[in-house]
PDB file of C-alpha atoms in Angstrom:
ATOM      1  CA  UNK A  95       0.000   0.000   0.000  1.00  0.00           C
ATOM      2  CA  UNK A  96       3.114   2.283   0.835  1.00  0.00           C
ATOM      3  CA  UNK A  97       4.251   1.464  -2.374  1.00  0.00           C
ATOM      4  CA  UNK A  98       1.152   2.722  -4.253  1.00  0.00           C
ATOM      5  CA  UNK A  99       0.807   6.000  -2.254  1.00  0.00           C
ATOM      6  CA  UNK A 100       4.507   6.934  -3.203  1.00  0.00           C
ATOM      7  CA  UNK A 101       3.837   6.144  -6.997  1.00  0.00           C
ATOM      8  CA  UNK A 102       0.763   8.174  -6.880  1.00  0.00           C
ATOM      9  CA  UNK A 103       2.034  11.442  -4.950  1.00  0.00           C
ATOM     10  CA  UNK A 104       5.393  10.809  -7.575  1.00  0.00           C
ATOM     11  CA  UNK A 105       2.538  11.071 -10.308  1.00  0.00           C
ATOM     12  CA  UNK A 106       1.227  14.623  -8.544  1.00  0.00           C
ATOM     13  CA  UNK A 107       4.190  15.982  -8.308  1.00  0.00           C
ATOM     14  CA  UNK A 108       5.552  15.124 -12.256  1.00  0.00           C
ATOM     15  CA  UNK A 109       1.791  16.276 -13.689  1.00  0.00           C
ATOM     16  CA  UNK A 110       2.079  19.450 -10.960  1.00  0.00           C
ATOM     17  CA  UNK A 111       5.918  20.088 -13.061  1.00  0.00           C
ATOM     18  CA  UNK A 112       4.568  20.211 -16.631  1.00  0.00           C
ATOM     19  CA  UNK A 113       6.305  22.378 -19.068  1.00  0.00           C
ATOM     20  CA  UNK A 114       3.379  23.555 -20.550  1.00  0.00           C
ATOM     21  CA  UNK A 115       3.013  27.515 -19.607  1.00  0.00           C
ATOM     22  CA  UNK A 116       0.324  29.465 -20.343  1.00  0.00           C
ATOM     23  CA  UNK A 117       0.959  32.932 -21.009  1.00  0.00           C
ATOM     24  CA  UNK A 118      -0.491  35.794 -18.043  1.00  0.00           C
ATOM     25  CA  UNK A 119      -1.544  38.180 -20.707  1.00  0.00           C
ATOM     26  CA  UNK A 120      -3.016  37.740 -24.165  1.00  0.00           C
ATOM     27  CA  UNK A 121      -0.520  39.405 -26.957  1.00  0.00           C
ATOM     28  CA  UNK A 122      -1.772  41.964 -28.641  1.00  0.00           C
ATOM     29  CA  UNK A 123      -0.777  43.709 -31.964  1.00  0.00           C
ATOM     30  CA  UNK A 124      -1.387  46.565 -33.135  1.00  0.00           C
ATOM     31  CA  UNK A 125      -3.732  47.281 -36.434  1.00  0.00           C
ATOM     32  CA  UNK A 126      -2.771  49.371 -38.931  1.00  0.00           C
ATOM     33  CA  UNK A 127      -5.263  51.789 -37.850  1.00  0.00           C
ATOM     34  CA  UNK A 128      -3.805  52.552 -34.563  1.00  0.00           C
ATOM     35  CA  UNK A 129       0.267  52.725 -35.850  1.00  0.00           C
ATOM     36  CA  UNK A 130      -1.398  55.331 -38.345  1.00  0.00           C
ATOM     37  CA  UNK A 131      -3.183  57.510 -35.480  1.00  0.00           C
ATOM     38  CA  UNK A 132      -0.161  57.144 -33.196  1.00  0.00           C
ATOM     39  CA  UNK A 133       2.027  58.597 -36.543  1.00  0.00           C
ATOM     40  CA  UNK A 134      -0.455  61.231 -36.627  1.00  0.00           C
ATOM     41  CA  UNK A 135      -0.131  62.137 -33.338  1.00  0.00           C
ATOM     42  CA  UNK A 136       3.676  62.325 -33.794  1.00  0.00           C
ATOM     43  CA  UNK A 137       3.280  64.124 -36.832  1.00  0.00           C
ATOM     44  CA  UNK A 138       1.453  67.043 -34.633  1.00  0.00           C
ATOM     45  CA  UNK A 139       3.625  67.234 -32.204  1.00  0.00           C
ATOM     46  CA  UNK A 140       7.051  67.280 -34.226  1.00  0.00           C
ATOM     47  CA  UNK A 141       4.908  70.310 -36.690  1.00  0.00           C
ATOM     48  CA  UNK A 142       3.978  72.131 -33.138  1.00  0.00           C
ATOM     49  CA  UNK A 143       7.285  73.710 -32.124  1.00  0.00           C
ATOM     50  CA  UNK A 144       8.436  75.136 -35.367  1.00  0.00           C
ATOM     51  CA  UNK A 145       8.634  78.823 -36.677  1.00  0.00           C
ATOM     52  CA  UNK A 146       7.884  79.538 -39.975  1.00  0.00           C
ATOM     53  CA  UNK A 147      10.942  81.527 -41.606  1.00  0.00           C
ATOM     54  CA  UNK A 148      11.309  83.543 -45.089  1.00  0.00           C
ATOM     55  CA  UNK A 149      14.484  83.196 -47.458  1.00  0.00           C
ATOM     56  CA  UNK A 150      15.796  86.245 -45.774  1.00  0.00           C
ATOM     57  CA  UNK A 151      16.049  85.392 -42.693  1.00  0.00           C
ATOM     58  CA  UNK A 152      18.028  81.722 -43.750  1.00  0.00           C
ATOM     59  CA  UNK A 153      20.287  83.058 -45.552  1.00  0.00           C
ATOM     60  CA  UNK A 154      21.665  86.183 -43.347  1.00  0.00           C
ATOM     61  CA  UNK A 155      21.934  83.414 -40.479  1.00  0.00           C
ATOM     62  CA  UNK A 156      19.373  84.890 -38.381  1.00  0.00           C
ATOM     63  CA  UNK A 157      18.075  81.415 -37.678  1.00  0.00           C
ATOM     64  CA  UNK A 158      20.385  79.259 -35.278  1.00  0.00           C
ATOM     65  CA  UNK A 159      21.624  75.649 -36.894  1.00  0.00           C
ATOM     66  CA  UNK A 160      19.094  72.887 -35.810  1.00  0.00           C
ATOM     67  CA  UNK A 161      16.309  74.973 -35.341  1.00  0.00           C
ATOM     68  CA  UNK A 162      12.938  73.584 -36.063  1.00  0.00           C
ATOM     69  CA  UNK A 163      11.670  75.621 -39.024  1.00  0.00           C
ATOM     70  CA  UNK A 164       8.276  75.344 -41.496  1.00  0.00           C
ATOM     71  CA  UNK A 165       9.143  76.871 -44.985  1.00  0.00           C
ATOM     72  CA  UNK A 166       7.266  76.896 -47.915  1.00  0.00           C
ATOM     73  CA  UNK A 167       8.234  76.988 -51.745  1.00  0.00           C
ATOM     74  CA  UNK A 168       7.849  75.868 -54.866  1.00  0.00           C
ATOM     75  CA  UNK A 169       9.618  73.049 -56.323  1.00  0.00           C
ATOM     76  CA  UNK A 170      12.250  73.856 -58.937  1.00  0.00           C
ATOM     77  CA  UNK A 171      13.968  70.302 -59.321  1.00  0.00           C
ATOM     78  CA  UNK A 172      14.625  67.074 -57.296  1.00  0.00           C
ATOM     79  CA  UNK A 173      17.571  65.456 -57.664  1.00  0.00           C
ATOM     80  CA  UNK A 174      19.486  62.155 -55.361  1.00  0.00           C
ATOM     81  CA  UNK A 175      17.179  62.852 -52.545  1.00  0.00           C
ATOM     82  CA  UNK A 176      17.336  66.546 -52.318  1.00  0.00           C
ATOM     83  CA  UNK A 177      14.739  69.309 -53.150  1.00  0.00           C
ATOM     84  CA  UNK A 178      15.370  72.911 -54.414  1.00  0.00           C
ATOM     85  CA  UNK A 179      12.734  75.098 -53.723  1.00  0.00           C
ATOM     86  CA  UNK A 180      12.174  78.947 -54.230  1.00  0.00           C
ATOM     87  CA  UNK A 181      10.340  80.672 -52.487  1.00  0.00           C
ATOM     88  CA  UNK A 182       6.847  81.645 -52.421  1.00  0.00           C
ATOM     89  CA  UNK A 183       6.966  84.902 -51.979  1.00  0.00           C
ATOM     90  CA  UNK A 184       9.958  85.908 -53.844  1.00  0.00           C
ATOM     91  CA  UNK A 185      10.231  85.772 -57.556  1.00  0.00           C
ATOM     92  CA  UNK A 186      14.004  85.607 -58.171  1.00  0.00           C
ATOM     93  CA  UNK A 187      15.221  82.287 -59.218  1.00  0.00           C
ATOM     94  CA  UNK A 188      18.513  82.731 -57.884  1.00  0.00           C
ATOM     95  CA  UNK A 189      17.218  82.782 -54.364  1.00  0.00           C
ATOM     96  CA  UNK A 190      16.845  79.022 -53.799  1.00  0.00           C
ATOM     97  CA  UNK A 191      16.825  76.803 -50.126  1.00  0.00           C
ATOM     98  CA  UNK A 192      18.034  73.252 -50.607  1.00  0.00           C
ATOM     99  CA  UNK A 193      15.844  70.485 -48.517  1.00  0.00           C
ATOM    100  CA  UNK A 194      17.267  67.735 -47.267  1.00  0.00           C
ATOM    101  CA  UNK A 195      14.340  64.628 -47.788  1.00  0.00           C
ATOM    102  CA  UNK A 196      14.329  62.790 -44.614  1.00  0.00           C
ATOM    103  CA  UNK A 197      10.815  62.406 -44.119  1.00  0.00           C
ATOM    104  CA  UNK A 198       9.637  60.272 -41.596  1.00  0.00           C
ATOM    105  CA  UNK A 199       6.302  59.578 -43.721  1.00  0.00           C
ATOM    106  CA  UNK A 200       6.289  58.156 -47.118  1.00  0.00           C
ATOM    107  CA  UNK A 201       8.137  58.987 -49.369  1.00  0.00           C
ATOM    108  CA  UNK A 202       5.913  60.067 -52.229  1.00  0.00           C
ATOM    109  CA  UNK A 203       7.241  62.152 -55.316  1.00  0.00           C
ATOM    110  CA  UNK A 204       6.836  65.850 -55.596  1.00  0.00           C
ATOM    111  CA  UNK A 205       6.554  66.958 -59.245  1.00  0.00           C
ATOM    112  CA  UNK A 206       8.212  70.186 -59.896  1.00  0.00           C
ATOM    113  CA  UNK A 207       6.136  73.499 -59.884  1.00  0.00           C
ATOM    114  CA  UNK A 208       4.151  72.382 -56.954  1.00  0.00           C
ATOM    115  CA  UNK A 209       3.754  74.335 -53.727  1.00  0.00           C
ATOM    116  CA  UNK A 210       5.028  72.481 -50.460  1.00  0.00           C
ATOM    117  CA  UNK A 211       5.055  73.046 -47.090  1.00  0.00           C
ATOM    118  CA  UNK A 212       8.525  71.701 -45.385  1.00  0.00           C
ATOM    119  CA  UNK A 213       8.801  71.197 -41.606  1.00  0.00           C
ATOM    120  CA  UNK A 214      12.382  70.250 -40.441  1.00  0.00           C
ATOM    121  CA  UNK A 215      15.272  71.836 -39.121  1.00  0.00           C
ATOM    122  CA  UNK A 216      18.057  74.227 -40.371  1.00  0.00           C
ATOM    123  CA  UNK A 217      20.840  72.898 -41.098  1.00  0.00           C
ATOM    124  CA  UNK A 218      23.439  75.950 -42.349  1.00  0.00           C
ATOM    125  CA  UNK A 219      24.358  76.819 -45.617  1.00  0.00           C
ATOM    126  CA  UNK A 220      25.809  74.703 -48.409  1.00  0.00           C
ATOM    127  CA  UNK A 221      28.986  75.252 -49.904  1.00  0.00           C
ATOM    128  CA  UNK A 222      27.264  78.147 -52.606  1.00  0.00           C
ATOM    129  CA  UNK A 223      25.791  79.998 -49.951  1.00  0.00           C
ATOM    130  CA  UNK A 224      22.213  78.605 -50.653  1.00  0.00           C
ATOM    131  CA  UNK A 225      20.226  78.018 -47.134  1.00  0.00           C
ATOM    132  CA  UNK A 226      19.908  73.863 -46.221  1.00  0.00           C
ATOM    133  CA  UNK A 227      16.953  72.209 -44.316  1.00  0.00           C
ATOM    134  CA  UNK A 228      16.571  68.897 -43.547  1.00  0.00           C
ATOM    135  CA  UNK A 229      12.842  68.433 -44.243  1.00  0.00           C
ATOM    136  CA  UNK A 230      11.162  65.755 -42.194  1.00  0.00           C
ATOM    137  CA  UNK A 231       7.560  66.221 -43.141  1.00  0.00           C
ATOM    138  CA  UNK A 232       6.993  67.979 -46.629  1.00  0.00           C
ATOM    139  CA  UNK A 233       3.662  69.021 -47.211  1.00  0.00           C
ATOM    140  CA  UNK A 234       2.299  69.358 -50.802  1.00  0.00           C
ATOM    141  CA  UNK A 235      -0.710  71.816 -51.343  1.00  0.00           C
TER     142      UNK A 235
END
């Protein structure tokens, strides 16, 4: 009788040891529709702090390097990942600010002539003079 007590309580204890666990909290993932409102949200915020400028005040250095910044041109050309835009207001074509595309959206093209909206940061001149952003959300209107 001993014998069969021992076997039993031995059969407890293995069953009781399984290695079978069973997870505390369901996994969840996320749906497309909630990375897209929490990218929205982001977008807001990161568009929030910035200060529109003019091509004046970029290229006499009134605006301090890695300042958040919101300009808006026109699109003369797009070449290897870079914009050049004029801008809006101004009608020389000599006056140009270079934008850097490092959007954190996607990447859709931007046919030249059209208006856009940049938000980024300032990121000095280039080596002609010509005001640099590095654009992380371009707008197009």
């Amino acid at each position: 009788m001993k014998k069969l007590i021992i076997f039993m309580m031995t059969a407890v204890l293995l069953a009781a040891c399984s290695n079978e666990e069973t997870p505390d909290t369901p996994e969840t993932q996320e749906t497309p529709a909630a990375d897209k409102q929490t990218n929205m949200g982001m977008e807001k915020g990161l568009k929030a702090g910035t200060t529109e400028q003019d091509y004046l005040s970029l290229s006499q250095d009134k605006v301090p390097i890695n300042s958040k910044v919101k300009f808006t041109g026109i699109v003369l050309r797009f070449e290897q990942g870079t914009f050049e835009l004029k801008s809006k207001t101004d009608d020389s074509s000599n006056e140009v600010v270079w934008v850097d595309d490092n959007r954190l959206s996607d990447r859709t093209e931007i046919p030249e002539g059209t208006t856009v909206t940049v938000y980024g940061t300032y990121d000095g001149k280039n080596d002609d003079g010509d005001p640099r952003l590095k654009g992380i959300f371009i707008d197009a209107e």
